[in-house]
Amino acid sequence: MAFCFNFPKDSEDNDHNTDDIQLEAPVSKKKKLEQFVTEFKEIRVEDCKTDYPYDLKVNTYQLTDNITVSCYDAGAIEEILKKDKDHSSSVVKATSCHSDLVPNVYEGGLTVWECGIDLASYIAKEVDFTDKMVLELGSGAGIPGICAMVCGAKVVHFQDYNEEVLKEYTIPNVTQLNMDEDVRCTCRYFSGDWSQFSDKIDKEQRYDIILTAETIYNPDNYQKLHDVFTSQLDKHGTIYLAAKSNYFGVGGGTGLFEDFTNKKGQFSCKICKTIEAGVPREIMQLKWKDTNIDKLTEKT
Ligand SMILES: C[S@@+](CC[C@H](N)C(=O)[O-])C[C@H]1O[C@@H](n2cnc3c(N)ncnc32)[C@H](O)[C@@H]1O
């Protein structure tokens, strides 16, 4: 699925290549983005809608012979939002102007993107989640995080920019469609910008596994995402990131993010799977470099 972006057309803002990659956004651009940063908030399940009609369309993803994850149909949820809301829905506003993205407001979370399915299919086969503490960043539908939950994770935290996406989509997907009596997992949900996450989340424990799919389209956000990785990943932890090799029109992609990460020097990075397509899709694995593990302090 291609993105329909609404980024500023300013060529300076969109011109990124791997040769002159900037580790920091230019000051003028940073200021512009900071003005719109969405505050961190924990969304509680009891504050969310739990009464979707029993016959609302559900899509099912068979990840392995034994692991299936279900998700409400995004179009069906959008129709409900259009009827229910007094024109205040940021999702409806974005979709009604045919955009998957209103920067710093709605960033495409009410859709199942193909790399989310790639990531869930990969981790369902390759990753042992038993008793693990997991974070999904930019979760949207939350399919990789739900996969971790049904595969035995002890804790899954879902994070998304947009509060409405978490309330109307992620939480119903988790609690109404995939949480049953066999699942012993504590889930929590956080909205807001990545720049807020590390300061505001309780500082109990780092995550064993961080999952993220289709979140590296905009190079302006690489520093924030990398900061969450460095502040939140356990010293023995692993990050699985799924994305397209190139997001045309915005400039991001797996190659650019790998270059960024290598320049930062904290993590070793490898591609563990490539899905050949018109625009190839990749799954990357990041782990702390041995030299950096010794410097890591435990979260207190
Ligand atoms: C294209 S959607 C992908 C959703 C989902 N992971 C999937 O693959 O279906 C990108 C997601 O990343 C989140 N996101 C992007 N930039 C973010 C930021 N700076 N802070 C927090 N979340 C962000 C958006 O809210 C959105 O849900």
mmCIF file of C-alpha atoms and ligand atoms in Angstrom:
data_model
loop_
_atom_site.group_PDB
_atom_site.id
_atom_site.type_symbol
_atom_site.label_atom_id
_atom_site.label_comp_id
_atom_site.label_asym_id
_atom_site.label_seq_id
_atom_site.Cartn_x
_atom_site.Cartn_y
_atom_site.Cartn_z
ATOM 1 C CA MET A 1 0.000 0.000 0.000
ATOM 2 C CA ALA A 2 1.461 3.380 -0.975
ATOM 3 C CA PHE A 3 1.362 6.332 1.376
ATOM 4 C CA CYS A 4 -0.557 9.444 0.464
ATOM 5 C CA PHE A 5 1.476 12.031 2.313
ATOM 6 C CA ASN A 6 0.605 15.542 3.269
ATOM 7 C CA PHE A 7 4.088 16.764 4.113
ATOM 8 C CA PRO A 8 5.110 20.345 3.396
ATOM 9 C CA LYS A 9 6.278 20.665 -0.186
ATOM 10 C CA ASP A 10 9.348 22.642 0.864
ATOM 11 C CA SER A 11 12.106 20.863 -1.057
ATOM 12 C CA GLU A 12 14.659 21.567 1.685
ATOM 13 C CA ASP A 13 12.483 19.702 4.159
ATOM 14 C CA ASN A 14 12.063 16.654 1.967
ATOM 15 C CA ASP A 15 15.470 16.299 0.409
ATOM 16 C CA HIS A 16 17.235 13.428 2.125
ATOM 17 C CA ASN A 17 19.845 11.058 0.810
ATOM 18 C CA THR A 18 22.260 8.672 2.445
ATOM 19 C CA ASP A 19 25.352 10.725 1.582
ATOM 20 C CA ASP A 20 24.467 13.898 3.416
ATOM 21 C CA ILE A 21 22.236 12.414 6.104
ATOM 22 C CA GLN A 22 21.780 14.777 9.028
ATOM 23 C CA LEU A 23 21.776 13.379 12.520
ATOM 24 C CA GLU A 24 19.887 16.412 13.800
ATOM 25 C CA ALA A 25 17.069 18.243 12.052
ATOM 26 C CA PRO A 26 18.008 21.838 11.113
ATOM 27 C CA VAL A 27 17.060 24.286 13.876
ATOM 28 C CA SER A 28 14.305 26.047 11.896
ATOM 29 C CA LYS A 29 12.668 22.737 11.087
ATOM 30 C CA LYS A 30 13.003 21.483 14.666
ATOM 31 C CA LYS A 31 11.210 24.570 15.959
ATOM 32 C CA LYS A 32 8.447 24.061 13.424
ATOM 33 C CA LEU A 33 7.942 20.450 14.541
ATOM 34 C CA GLU A 34 8.187 21.129 18.259
ATOM 35 C CA GLN A 35 5.226 23.508 18.032
ATOM 36 C CA PHE A 36 2.995 20.557 17.159
ATOM 37 C CA VAL A 37 4.329 17.852 19.451
ATOM 38 C CA THR A 38 1.511 15.803 20.979
ATOM 39 C CA GLU A 39 1.760 15.291 24.722
ATOM 40 C CA PHE A 40 2.250 11.897 26.298
ATOM 41 C CA LYS A 41 -0.857 10.338 27.807
ATOM 42 C CA GLU A 42 -1.792 6.913 29.130
ATOM 43 C CA ILE A 43 -5.088 5.729 27.658
ATOM 44 C CA ARG A 44 -7.104 3.547 29.998
ATOM 45 C CA VAL A 45 -9.249 0.725 28.654
ATOM 46 C CA GLU A 46 -12.196 1.788 30.782
ATOM 47 C CA ASP A 47 -12.279 5.149 28.942
ATOM 48 C CA CYS A 48 -12.675 3.442 25.581
ATOM 49 C CA LYS A 49 -15.527 2.350 23.450
ATOM 50 C CA THR A 50 -16.288 -1.310 23.992
ATOM 51 C CA ASP A 51 -19.551 -1.645 22.159
ATOM 52 C CA TYR A 52 -18.772 -2.215 18.497
ATOM 53 C CA PRO A 53 -21.593 -4.191 16.881
ATOM 54 C CA TYR A 54 -20.981 -7.937 17.044
ATOM 55 C CA ASP A 55 -21.234 -8.158 13.241
ATOM 56 C CA LEU A 56 -18.704 -5.387 12.517
ATOM 57 C CA LYS A 57 -16.315 -6.610 9.828
ATOM 58 C CA VAL A 58 -13.203 -8.309 11.207
ATOM 59 C CA ASN A 59 -10.106 -9.328 9.243
ATOM 60 C CA THR A 60 -8.093 -12.347 10.319
ATOM 61 C CA TYR A 61 -4.385 -12.866 9.726
ATOM 62 C CA GLN A 62 -3.054 -16.427 9.858
ATOM 63 C CA LEU A 63 0.542 -15.841 10.958
ATOM 64 C CA THR A 64 1.539 -19.524 11.416
ATOM 65 C CA ASP A 65 -0.406 -22.807 11.491
ATOM 66 C CA ASN A 66 -1.259 -22.093 15.142
ATOM 67 C CA ILE A 67 -1.209 -18.323 15.482
ATOM 68 C CA THR A 68 -4.020 -16.147 14.209
ATOM 69 C CA VAL A 69 -4.571 -12.475 14.961
ATOM 70 C CA SER A 70 -7.829 -10.598 14.334
ATOM 71 C CA CYS A 71 -8.360 -6.932 13.656
ATOM 72 C CA TYR A 72 -11.426 -4.781 13.021
ATOM 73 C CA ASP A 73 -11.729 -3.648 9.443
ATOM 74 C CA ALA A 74 -10.311 -0.127 9.275
ATOM 75 C CA GLY A 75 -12.943 1.033 6.763
ATOM 76 C CA ALA A 76 -15.742 -0.169 9.041
ATOM 77 C CA ILE A 77 -14.267 1.743 12.016
ATOM 78 C CA GLU A 78 -13.889 4.846 9.875
ATOM 79 C CA GLU A 79 -17.580 4.661 8.943
ATOM 80 C CA ILE A 80 -18.461 4.512 12.656
ATOM 81 C CA LEU A 81 -16.220 7.505 13.411
ATOM 82 C CA LYS A 82 -17.852 9.494 10.607
ATOM 83 C CA LYS A 83 -21.300 8.860 12.102
ATOM 84 C CA ASP A 84 -20.379 9.213 15.760
ATOM 85 C CA LYS A 85 -18.194 12.247 15.820
ATOM 86 C CA ASP A 86 -19.135 15.894 15.598
ATOM 87 C CA HIS A 87 -16.469 16.565 12.946
ATOM 88 C CA SER A 88 -13.766 16.478 15.625
ATOM 89 C CA SER A 89 -12.201 13.189 14.536
ATOM 90 C CA SER A 90 -8.628 13.763 13.321
ATOM 91 C CA VAL A 91 -8.788 10.449 11.493
ATOM 92 C CA VAL A 92 -11.953 11.423 9.597
ATOM 93 C CA LYS A 93 -10.448 14.837 8.800
ATOM 94 C CA ALA A 94 -7.353 13.192 7.324
ATOM 95 C CA THR A 95 -9.181 10.538 5.346
ATOM 96 C CA SER A 96 -11.748 13.007 4.025
ATOM 97 C CA CYS A 97 -8.925 14.956 2.377
ATOM 98 C CA HIS A 98 -7.573 11.648 0.993
ATOM 99 C CA SER A 99 -4.489 11.688 3.135
ATOM 100 C CA ASP A 100 -2.949 8.892 5.186
ATOM 101 C CA LEU A 101 -1.112 11.446 7.162
ATOM 102 C CA VAL A 102 -1.526 14.825 8.787
ATOM 103 C CA PRO A 103 1.964 15.376 10.180
ATOM 104 C CA ASN A 104 2.141 15.323 13.978
ATOM 105 C CA VAL A 105 -1.609 14.720 14.279
ATOM 106 C CA TYR A 106 -2.692 11.601 12.424
ATOM 107 C CA GLU A 107 0.041 9.463 10.916
ATOM 108 C CA GLY A 108 -1.787 6.626 9.204
ATOM 109 C CA GLY A 109 -2.597 4.504 12.265
ATOM 110 C CA LEU A 110 -6.136 3.552 11.172
ATOM 111 C CA THR A 111 -4.949 1.167 8.479
ATOM 112 C CA VAL A 112 -3.182 -2.159 8.495
ATOM 113 C CA TRP A 113 0.060 -1.509 6.645
ATOM 114 C CA GLU A 114 1.782 -4.377 4.879
ATOM 115 C CA CYS A 115 5.008 -4.205 6.908
ATOM 116 C CA GLY A 116 2.936 -4.647 10.097
ATOM 117 C CA ILE A 117 1.789 -8.008 8.715
ATOM 118 C CA ASP A 118 5.339 -8.831 7.541
ATOM 119 C CA LEU A 119 6.659 -8.146 11.018
ATOM 120 C CA ALA A 120 3.948 -10.148 12.794
ATOM 121 C CA SER A 121 4.448 -13.116 10.441
ATOM 122 C CA TYR A 122 8.197 -13.009 11.021
ATOM 123 C CA ILE A 123 8.128 -12.737 14.812
ATOM 124 C CA ALA A 124 5.392 -15.386 15.139
ATOM 125 C CA LYS A 125 7.867 -17.893 13.682
ATOM 126 C CA GLU A 126 11.221 -16.593 14.877
ATOM 127 C CA VAL A 127 10.877 -14.934 18.289
ATOM 128 C CA ASP A 128 10.304 -16.483 21.721
ATOM 129 C CA PHE A 129 8.050 -14.057 23.621
ATOM 130 C CA THR A 130 7.624 -16.182 26.730
ATOM 131 C CA ASP A 131 7.528 -13.848 29.775
ATOM 132 C CA LYS A 132 9.008 -10.987 27.782
ATOM 133 C CA MET A 133 8.394 -7.290 28.288
ATOM 134 C CA VAL A 134 7.472 -5.848 24.878
ATOM 135 C CA LEU A 135 6.892 -2.369 23.430
ATOM 136 C CA GLU A 136 5.264 -1.692 20.061
ATOM 137 C CA LEU A 137 6.011 1.817 18.797
ATOM 138 C CA GLY A 138 3.661 3.463 16.260
ATOM 139 C CA SER A 139 1.341 0.523 16.748
ATOM 140 C CA GLY A 140 -1.751 1.554 14.775
ATOM 141 C CA ALA A 141 -3.789 -1.671 14.510
ATOM 142 C CA GLY A 142 -1.241 -3.290 16.842
ATOM 143 C CA ILE A 143 -0.868 -6.597 14.996
ATOM 144 C CA PRO A 144 2.795 -7.270 15.947
ATOM 145 C CA GLY A 145 2.099 -6.352 19.593
ATOM 146 C CA ILE A 146 -1.004 -8.565 19.625
ATOM 147 C CA CYS A 147 1.088 -11.376 18.164
ATOM 148 C CA ALA A 148 3.555 -10.945 21.059
ATOM 149 C CA MET A 149 0.621 -11.008 23.500
ATOM 150 C CA VAL A 150 -0.835 -14.264 22.161
ATOM 151 C CA CYS A 151 2.651 -15.801 21.979
ATOM 152 C CA GLY A 152 3.194 -15.517 25.739
ATOM 153 C CA ALA A 153 4.596 -12.038 26.436
ATOM 154 C CA LYS A 154 4.214 -10.994 30.072
ATOM 155 C CA VAL A 155 3.689 -7.318 29.253
ATOM 156 C CA VAL A 156 2.913 -5.484 26.002
ATOM 157 C CA HIS A 157 2.842 -1.694 25.834
ATOM 158 C CA PHE A 158 1.290 -0.160 22.714
ATOM 159 C CA GLN A 159 2.306 3.363 21.727
ATOM 160 C CA ASP A 160 0.849 5.537 18.980
ATOM 161 C CA TYR A 161 0.905 9.227 18.173
ATOM 162 C CA ASN A 162 -2.836 9.464 17.979
ATOM 163 C CA GLU A 163 -5.103 8.964 20.992
ATOM 164 C CA GLU A 164 -8.145 8.312 18.838
ATOM 165 C CA VAL A 165 -6.403 5.478 16.987
ATOM 166 C CA LEU A 166 -5.551 3.817 20.311
ATOM 167 C CA LYS A 167 -9.061 4.244 21.708
ATOM 168 C CA GLU A 168 -11.067 3.309 18.644
ATOM 169 C CA TYR A 169 -8.812 0.761 16.969
ATOM 170 C CA THR A 170 -5.830 -0.630 18.916
ATOM 171 C CA ILE A 171 -7.610 -1.198 22.226
ATOM 172 C CA PRO A 172 -10.740 -2.812 20.698
ATOM 173 C CA ASN A 173 -8.488 -5.036 18.567
ATOM 174 C CA VAL A 174 -6.585 -6.172 21.661
ATOM 175 C CA THR A 175 -9.357 -6.448 24.205
ATOM 176 C CA GLN A 176 -12.372 -7.485 22.130
ATOM 177 C CA LEU A 177 -10.839 -9.689 19.463
ATOM 178 C CA ASN A 178 -7.635 -11.261 20.762
ATOM 179 C CA MET A 179 -7.596 -11.308 24.556
ATOM 180 C CA ASP A 180 -9.068 -14.571 25.874
ATOM 181 C CA GLU A 181 -8.728 -16.556 29.079
ATOM 182 C CA ASP A 182 -5.543 -18.295 27.859
ATOM 183 C CA VAL A 183 -3.757 -14.978 27.417
ATOM 184 C CA ARG A 184 -1.857 -13.899 30.511
ATOM 185 C CA CYS A 185 -0.527 -10.542 29.477
ATOM 186 C CA THR A 186 -0.760 -7.058 30.933
ATOM 187 C CA CYS A 187 -1.322 -4.456 28.223
ATOM 188 C CA ARG A 188 -1.029 -0.680 28.512
ATOM 189 C CA TYR A 189 -1.520 2.048 25.929
ATOM 190 C CA PHE A 190 0.283 5.365 25.494
ATOM 191 C CA SER A 191 -0.353 8.202 23.058
ATOM 192 C CA GLY A 192 1.914 11.073 22.095
ATOM 193 C CA ASP A 193 5.124 11.878 20.327
ATOM 194 C CA TRP A 194 8.186 9.654 20.701
ATOM 195 C CA SER A 195 10.057 12.673 22.077
ATOM 196 C CA GLN A 196 7.812 12.515 25.169
ATOM 197 C CA PHE A 197 7.832 8.775 25.719
ATOM 198 C CA SER A 198 11.122 8.124 27.492
ATOM 199 C CA ASP A 199 10.706 10.919 30.031
ATOM 200 C CA LYS A 200 7.136 10.061 30.919
ATOM 201 C CA ILE A 201 6.929 6.256 30.978
ATOM 202 C CA ASP A 202 7.453 4.740 34.460
ATOM 203 C CA LYS A 203 11.094 4.000 34.854
ATOM 204 C CA GLU A 204 10.800 0.435 36.126
ATOM 205 C CA GLN A 205 12.389 -1.801 33.601
ATOM 206 C CA ARG A 206 13.711 -1.725 30.074
ATOM 207 C CA TYR A 207 11.958 -3.711 27.332
ATOM 208 C CA ASP A 208 13.239 -7.103 26.159
ATOM 209 C CA ILE A 209 11.744 -6.610 22.707
ATOM 210 C CA ILE A 210 10.766 -3.446 20.820
ATOM 211 C CA LEU A 211 8.625 -3.823 17.690
ATOM 212 C CA THR A 212 7.882 -1.164 15.107
ATOM 213 C CA ALA A 213 6.464 -1.270 11.561
ATOM 214 C CA GLU A 214 6.122 1.421 8.883
ATOM 215 C CA THR A 215 7.440 4.139 11.166
ATOM 216 C CA ILE A 216 10.634 5.282 9.419
ATOM 217 C CA TYR A 217 9.109 7.087 6.441
ATOM 218 C CA ASN A 218 10.032 10.523 7.775
ATOM 219 C CA PRO A 219 13.770 11.056 8.413
ATOM 220 C CA ASP A 220 12.971 14.054 10.636
ATOM 221 C CA ASN A 221 11.793 11.546 13.251
ATOM 222 C CA TYR A 222 14.847 9.256 13.215
ATOM 223 C CA GLN A 223 16.538 10.965 16.148
ATOM 224 C CA LYS A 224 13.428 10.660 18.351
ATOM 225 C CA LEU A 225 12.900 7.026 17.451
ATOM 226 C CA HIS A 226 16.554 6.228 18.073
ATOM 227 C CA ASP A 227 16.351 8.019 21.445
ATOM 228 C CA VAL A 228 13.441 5.772 22.476
ATOM 229 C CA PHE A 229 15.485 2.729 21.434
ATOM 230 C CA THR A 230 18.512 3.792 23.475
ATOM 231 C CA SER A 231 16.529 4.740 26.559
ATOM 232 C CA GLN A 232 14.144 1.778 26.557
ATOM 233 C CA LEU A 233 15.920 -1.338 25.239
ATOM 234 C CA ASP A 234 17.272 -3.785 27.787
ATOM 235 C CA LYS A 235 20.965 -4.578 27.469
ATOM 236 C CA HIS A 236 20.100 -8.075 26.183
ATOM 237 C CA GLY A 237 17.098 -6.815 24.210
ATOM 238 C CA THR A 238 16.271 -6.853 20.507
ATOM 239 C CA ILE A 239 14.475 -4.401 18.232
ATOM 240 C CA TYR A 240 12.573 -5.680 15.196
ATOM 241 C CA LEU A 241 11.760 -2.965 12.689
ATOM 242 C CA ALA A 242 9.830 -3.564 9.475
ATOM 243 C CA ALA A 243 9.682 -0.982 6.716
ATOM 244 C CA LYS A 244 9.924 -0.355 3.012
ATOM 245 C CA SER A 245 13.309 0.164 1.426
ATOM 246 C CA ASN A 246 12.110 3.544 0.203
ATOM 247 C CA TYR A 247 9.186 5.862 0.917
ATOM 248 C CA PHE A 248 9.034 7.901 -2.241
ATOM 249 C CA GLY A 249 8.130 11.536 -1.740
ATOM 250 C CA VAL A 250 9.176 11.618 1.912
ATOM 251 C CA GLY A 251 12.712 10.304 1.690
ATOM 252 C CA GLY A 252 12.885 7.671 4.430
ATOM 253 C CA GLY A 253 13.502 3.948 4.117
ATOM 254 C CA THR A 254 15.431 1.041 5.590
ATOM 255 C CA GLY A 255 18.754 1.958 3.931
ATOM 256 C CA LEU A 256 18.624 5.511 5.257
ATOM 257 C CA PHE A 257 17.656 4.375 8.749
ATOM 258 C CA GLU A 258 20.436 1.773 8.774
ATOM 259 C CA ASP A 259 22.958 4.482 7.808
ATOM 260 C CA PHE A 260 21.595 6.725 10.557
ATOM 261 C CA THR A 261 21.880 3.934 13.139
ATOM 262 C CA ASN A 262 25.386 3.002 12.033
ATOM 263 C CA LYS A 263 26.516 6.627 12.329
ATOM 264 C CA LYS A 264 25.142 6.742 15.879
ATOM 265 C CA GLY A 265 27.236 3.663 16.705
ATOM 266 C CA GLN A 266 25.068 2.260 19.500
ATOM 267 C CA PHE A 267 23.434 -0.737 17.832
ATOM 268 C CA SER A 268 24.475 -3.420 15.412
ATOM 269 C CA CYS A 269 21.987 -3.699 12.646
ATOM 270 C CA LYS A 270 21.190 -6.567 10.288
ATOM 271 C CA ILE A 271 18.503 -7.279 7.727
ATOM 272 C CA CYS A 272 16.875 -10.566 8.686
ATOM 273 C CA LYS A 273 14.342 -10.761 5.896
ATOM 274 C CA THR A 274 13.640 -9.100 2.565
ATOM 275 C CA ILE A 275 10.245 -9.341 0.913
ATOM 276 C CA GLU A 276 10.662 -8.762 -2.784
ATOM 277 C CA ALA A 277 8.034 -6.428 -4.236
ATOM 278 C CA GLY A 278 7.851 -3.359 -6.485
ATOM 279 C CA VAL A 279 9.273 -1.509 -3.487
ATOM 280 C CA PRO A 280 11.094 -4.195 -1.438
ATOM 281 C CA ARG A 281 10.172 -4.493 2.230
ATOM 282 C CA GLU A 282 12.666 -5.425 4.923
ATOM 283 C CA ILE A 283 12.797 -6.577 8.504
ATOM 284 C CA MET A 284 15.748 -5.237 10.472
ATOM 285 C CA GLN A 285 17.103 -6.470 13.769
ATOM 286 C CA LEU A 286 18.987 -4.111 16.097
ATOM 287 C CA LYS A 287 20.937 -5.118 19.185
ATOM 288 C CA TRP A 288 23.246 -3.196 21.490
ATOM 289 C CA LYS A 289 26.878 -3.342 20.388
ATOM 290 C CA ASP A 290 28.978 -5.199 22.995
ATOM 291 C CA THR A 291 31.064 -2.076 23.580
ATOM 292 C CA ASN A 292 27.972 -0.124 24.627
ATOM 293 C CA ILE A 293 26.395 -2.759 26.884
ATOM 294 C CA ASP A 294 28.963 -2.147 29.627
ATOM 295 C CA LYS A 295 28.075 1.549 29.715
ATOM 296 C CA LEU A 296 24.351 0.863 30.082
ATOM 297 C CA THR A 297 22.885 1.527 33.444
ATOM 298 C CA GLU A 298 19.868 -0.415 34.597
ATOM 299 C CA LYS A 299 16.631 1.538 34.555
ATOM 300 C CA THR A 300 15.929 2.700 38.044
HETATM 301 C C1 LIG B 1 1.984 4.270 8.781
HETATM 302 S S1 LIG B 1 1.455 4.036 10.401
HETATM 303 C C2 LIG B 1 1.889 2.353 10.721
HETATM 304 C C3 LIG B 1 0.951 1.696 11.689
HETATM 305 C C4 LIG B 1 1.249 0.232 12.016
HETATM 306 N N1 LIG B 1 2.528 0.102 12.661
HETATM 307 C C5 LIG B 1 1.170 -0.644 10.802
HETATM 308 O O1 LIG B 1 2.212 -1.093 10.317
HETATM 309 O O2 LIG B 1 0.066 -0.942 10.338
HETATM 310 C C6 LIG B 1 2.721 4.918 11.328
HETATM 311 C C7 LIG B 1 2.437 4.958 12.802
HETATM 312 O O3 LIG B 1 3.546 5.525 13.505
HETATM 313 C C8 LIG B 1 3.086 6.474 14.450
HETATM 314 N N2 LIG B 1 4.072 7.558 14.535
HETATM 315 C C9 LIG B 1 4.715 8.168 13.527
HETATM 316 N N3 LIG B 1 5.520 9.131 13.974
HETATM 317 C C10 LIG B 1 5.389 9.150 15.322
HETATM 318 C C11 LIG B 1 5.965 9.947 16.360
HETATM 319 N N4 LIG B 1 6.837 10.915 16.102
HETATM 320 N N5 LIG B 1 5.603 9.687 17.622
HETATM 321 C C12 LIG B 1 4.715 8.707 17.879
HETATM 322 N N6 LIG B 1 4.138 7.903 16.957
HETATM 323 C C13 LIG B 1 4.465 8.138 15.683
HETATM 324 C C14 LIG B 1 1.765 6.974 13.885
HETATM 325 O O4 LIG B 1 0.874 7.422 14.863
HETATM 326 C C15 LIG B 1 1.229 5.776 13.107
HETATM 327 O O5 LIG B 1 0.321 5.009 13.815
#
